[in-house]
Amino acid sequence: MRLWTIQSKDAFNKMQKTGLLRADEEHLLFDGDLKDSYLWMSDQMSKRIGPPPSGVRFPVWAWYQWEGIRKRPDMRHHCRGSNKEEEIVLLTIEVPDDQVLLSDFDYWHFVLNDCEMIYPFDFDKKYSEEEKKKSWEQIFDYQCTFEREEHNDLSTQATMWEIKKEWVIKVEHFKVR
């Protein structure tokens, strides 16, 4: 499966030396409030594509599709951030299908925001924690829509436990603006 991942130059350099790119918990782009969401995704990956390699706790993220188009991300959009002049790397990778879990990027925000993904939502009902977390599994049906909404600009994210150096097809270097 062809994917694109945006990584720091340091992560890329480490992959060049070790042959693997894995999520380093010290450099993940979330604060403590979102950690549970990422652990939930890790749990789903274990169930759906198998357990992580020894010592791996969090997934590596990539793009399968951005705004309805299966092509390389437009770095004019993705290359913006707070660390001005930071060097980043866009990797085009080819990953075995059975090592990737695809999910809907927009619906992933229900998980990040700890909200029920239930339609129609009954405001008079108190949903259990189990019902809420079960509803999140709909993000893996990345073709789903709710209440007849249009989903033409579907952005699909990909998670995997690691990226092997031999999966890299193309390397492009950028600076954050």
CSV table of C-alpha atoms in Angstrom, one decimal:
chain,number,residue,atom,x,y,z
A,1,MET,CA,0.0,0.0,0.0
A,2,ARG,CA,1.4,3.4,-1.0
A,3,LEU,CA,1.5,5.9,1.9
A,4,TRP,CA,3.1,9.2,2.8
A,5,THR,CA,4.5,10.1,6.2
A,6,ILE,CA,5.9,13.4,7.5
A,7,GLN,CA,8.7,12.9,9.9
A,8,SER,CA,11.4,15.0,11.7
A,9,LYS,CA,14.8,15.0,10.2
A,10,ASP,CA,16.1,13.3,13.4
A,11,ALA,CA,13.6,10.4,13.1
A,12,PHE,CA,14.7,10.0,9.4
A,13,ASN,CA,18.4,10.0,10.3
A,14,LYS,CA,17.8,7.5,13.1
A,15,MET,CA,16.0,5.2,10.5
A,16,GLN,CA,19.0,5.6,8.2
A,17,LYS,CA,21.2,4.2,11.0
A,18,THR,CA,18.9,1.5,12.5
A,19,GLY,CA,16.8,0.5,9.5
A,20,LEU,CA,13.6,1.2,11.4
A,21,LEU,CA,11.4,4.2,12.1
A,22,ARG,CA,9.3,3.8,15.2
A,23,ALA,CA,7.3,6.3,17.3
A,24,ASP,CA,9.5,7.7,20.1
A,25,GLU,CA,7.2,8.6,23.0
A,26,GLU,CA,9.4,11.6,23.9
A,27,HIS,CA,8.8,13.2,20.5
A,28,LEU,CA,5.1,12.4,20.0
A,29,LEU,CA,2.9,15.4,19.1
A,30,PHE,CA,0.4,15.2,21.9
A,31,ASP,CA,0.2,16.3,25.4
A,32,GLY,CA,-0.9,14.2,28.4
A,33,ASP,CA,-4.6,14.8,27.7
A,34,LEU,CA,-4.5,12.9,24.4
A,35,LYS,CA,-2.3,10.0,25.5
A,36,ASP,CA,-5.4,7.9,26.2
A,37,SER,CA,-6.6,8.4,22.6
A,38,TYR,CA,-3.3,7.2,21.2
A,39,LEU,CA,-3.3,4.2,23.6
A,40,TRP,CA,-6.8,3.4,22.4
A,41,MET,CA,-5.6,3.4,18.8
A,42,SER,CA,-2.7,1.2,19.8
A,43,ASP,CA,-5.1,-1.2,21.4
A,44,GLN,CA,-7.2,-1.3,18.2
A,45,MET,CA,-4.1,-1.9,16.1
A,46,SER,CA,-3.2,-4.9,18.3
A,47,LYS,CA,-6.6,-6.3,17.8
A,48,ARG,CA,-6.8,-5.6,14.0
A,49,ILE,CA,-3.3,-6.1,12.7
A,50,GLY,CA,-1.4,-7.8,15.5
A,51,PRO,CA,0.7,-6.8,18.5
A,52,PRO,CA,3.5,-4.3,18.3
A,53,PRO,CA,7.2,-5.3,18.1
A,54,SER,CA,8.9,-5.5,21.5
A,55,GLY,CA,9.4,-2.1,23.0
A,56,VAL,CA,6.9,-0.3,20.7
A,57,ARG,CA,3.9,1.3,22.4
A,58,PHE,CA,2.6,3.9,19.9
A,59,PRO,CA,2.0,3.8,16.1
A,60,VAL,CA,3.7,5.7,13.3
A,61,TRP,CA,1.2,7.8,11.3
A,62,ALA,CA,0.9,8.3,7.6
A,63,TRP,CA,-1.5,9.5,5.0
A,64,TYR,CA,-3.4,7.1,2.6
A,65,GLN,CA,-5.6,9.8,1.2
A,66,TRP,CA,-6.0,13.6,1.7
A,67,GLU,CA,-9.2,15.5,1.0
A,68,GLY,CA,-10.5,12.8,-1.4
A,69,ILE,CA,-7.4,12.4,-3.4
A,70,ARG,CA,-4.9,9.5,-3.4
A,71,LYS,CA,-1.7,11.4,-4.0
A,72,ARG,CA,1.3,12.8,-2.2
A,73,PRO,CA,0.3,15.4,0.4
A,74,ASP,CA,0.6,19.1,-0.6
A,75,MET,CA,3.4,20.3,1.6
A,76,ARG,CA,2.3,23.9,1.3
A,77,HIS,CA,-0.5,22.8,3.6
A,78,HIS,CA,1.3,20.2,5.7
A,79,CYS,CA,4.6,22.1,6.1
A,80,ARG,CA,3.2,24.7,8.5
A,81,GLY,CA,3.9,24.6,12.2
A,82,SER,CA,5.2,26.3,15.2
A,83,ASN,CA,8.9,25.2,14.9
A,84,LYS,CA,10.0,27.6,12.2
A,85,GLU,CA,12.8,26.4,10.1
A,86,GLU,CA,12.5,22.9,11.5
A,87,GLU,CA,13.7,20.4,9.0
A,88,ILE,CA,11.1,17.7,8.1
A,89,VAL,CA,11.0,14.8,5.7
A,90,LEU,CA,8.2,13.5,3.6
A,91,LEU,CA,8.6,9.8,2.9
A,92,THR,CA,6.7,8.0,0.2
A,93,ILE,CA,6.5,4.4,1.4
A,94,GLU,CA,5.2,1.1,0.2
A,95,VAL,CA,3.9,-0.9,3.2
A,96,PRO,CA,2.4,-4.5,3.2
A,97,ASP,CA,-1.3,-4.1,3.5
A,98,ASP,CA,-1.6,-6.4,6.5
A,99,GLN,CA,0.7,-4.1,8.5
A,100,VAL,CA,-1.5,-1.0,8.1
A,101,LEU,CA,-4.7,0.1,9.9
A,102,LEU,CA,-6.7,2.7,7.9
A,103,SER,CA,-9.1,5.1,9.6
A,104,ASP,CA,-11.1,8.3,8.9
A,105,PHE,CA,-9.1,11.3,9.9
A,106,ASP,CA,-12.1,13.6,10.6
A,107,TYR,CA,-13.9,11.0,12.7
A,108,TRP,CA,-10.6,10.3,14.6
A,109,HIS,CA,-11.4,13.6,16.3
A,110,PHE,CA,-14.3,12.0,18.1
A,111,VAL,CA,-11.7,9.8,19.9
A,112,LEU,CA,-9.3,12.7,20.5
A,113,ASN,CA,-12.2,14.8,22.0
A,114,ASP,CA,-13.5,11.8,24.0
A,115,CYS,CA,-17.0,12.2,22.5
A,116,GLU,CA,-19.6,9.6,21.5
A,117,MET,CA,-19.8,8.9,17.7
A,118,ILE,CA,-23.4,8.0,17.9
A,119,TYR,CA,-26.0,9.0,15.3
A,120,PRO,CA,-28.7,9.9,15.8
A,121,PHE,CA,-27.5,11.2,19.2
A,122,ASP,CA,-30.1,11.1,22.0
A,123,PHE,CA,-29.4,14.0,24.3
A,124,ASP,CA,-31.8,12.6,26.9
A,125,LYS,CA,-29.7,9.4,27.2
A,126,LYS,CA,-26.6,8.9,29.2
A,127,TYR,CA,-24.2,6.8,27.2
A,128,SER,CA,-21.9,4.4,29.0
A,129,GLU,CA,-18.1,4.5,28.6
A,130,GLU,CA,-18.3,1.2,26.9
A,131,GLU,CA,-20.9,2.5,24.4
A,132,LYS,CA,-18.8,5.5,23.7
A,133,LYS,CA,-15.6,3.5,23.0
A,134,LYS,CA,-17.5,1.0,20.9
A,135,SER,CA,-18.9,3.9,18.8
A,136,TRP,CA,-15.3,5.0,18.0
A,137,GLU,CA,-14.7,1.8,16.1
A,138,GLN,CA,-16.7,3.3,13.3
A,139,ILE,CA,-13.6,5.3,12.3
A,140,PHE,CA,-12.3,2.2,10.7
A,141,ASP,CA,-15.3,2.1,8.3
A,142,TYR,CA,-13.7,5.0,6.5
A,143,GLN,CA,-16.4,5.1,3.9
A,144,CYS,CA,-19.2,5.6,6.4
A,145,THR,CA,-21.3,8.7,6.6
A,146,PHE,CA,-23.8,10.0,9.0
A,147,GLU,CA,-27.2,11.7,8.5
A,148,ARG,CA,-26.6,11.7,4.8
A,149,GLU,CA,-23.6,14.0,5.0
A,150,GLU,CA,-21.4,14.4,2.0
A,151,HIS,CA,-18.0,12.8,2.6
A,152,ASN,CA,-16.4,13.6,-0.8
A,153,ASP,CA,-13.2,15.1,0.7
A,154,LEU,CA,-12.4,12.0,2.8
A,155,SER,CA,-9.0,12.1,4.4
A,156,THR,CA,-7.8,8.7,5.4
A,157,GLN,CA,-5.0,8.2,7.9
A,158,ALA,CA,-2.8,5.1,8.2
A,159,THR,CA,-1.1,3.7,11.3
A,160,MET,CA,1.5,1.1,11.5
A,161,TRP,CA,3.9,-0.1,14.2
A,162,GLU,CA,7.1,0.8,12.3
A,163,ILE,CA,8.5,1.8,8.9
A,164,LYS,CA,11.3,-0.3,7.5
A,165,LYS,CA,14.0,1.4,5.6
A,166,GLU,CA,13.4,-0.8,2.6
A,167,TRP,CA,9.8,0.4,2.3
A,168,VAL,CA,11.0,3.9,1.5
A,169,ILE,CA,10.5,4.8,-2.2
A,170,LYS,CA,11.2,8.5,-2.1
A,171,VAL,CA,12.6,11.1,0.4
A,172,GLU,CA,11.8,14.8,0.2
A,173,HIS,CA,13.2,17.4,2.6
A,174,PHE,CA,11.4,20.5,3.7
A,175,LYS,CA,11.6,23.3,6.2
A,176,VAL,CA,8.6,24.4,8.3
A,177,ARG,CA,7.4,27.9,7.3
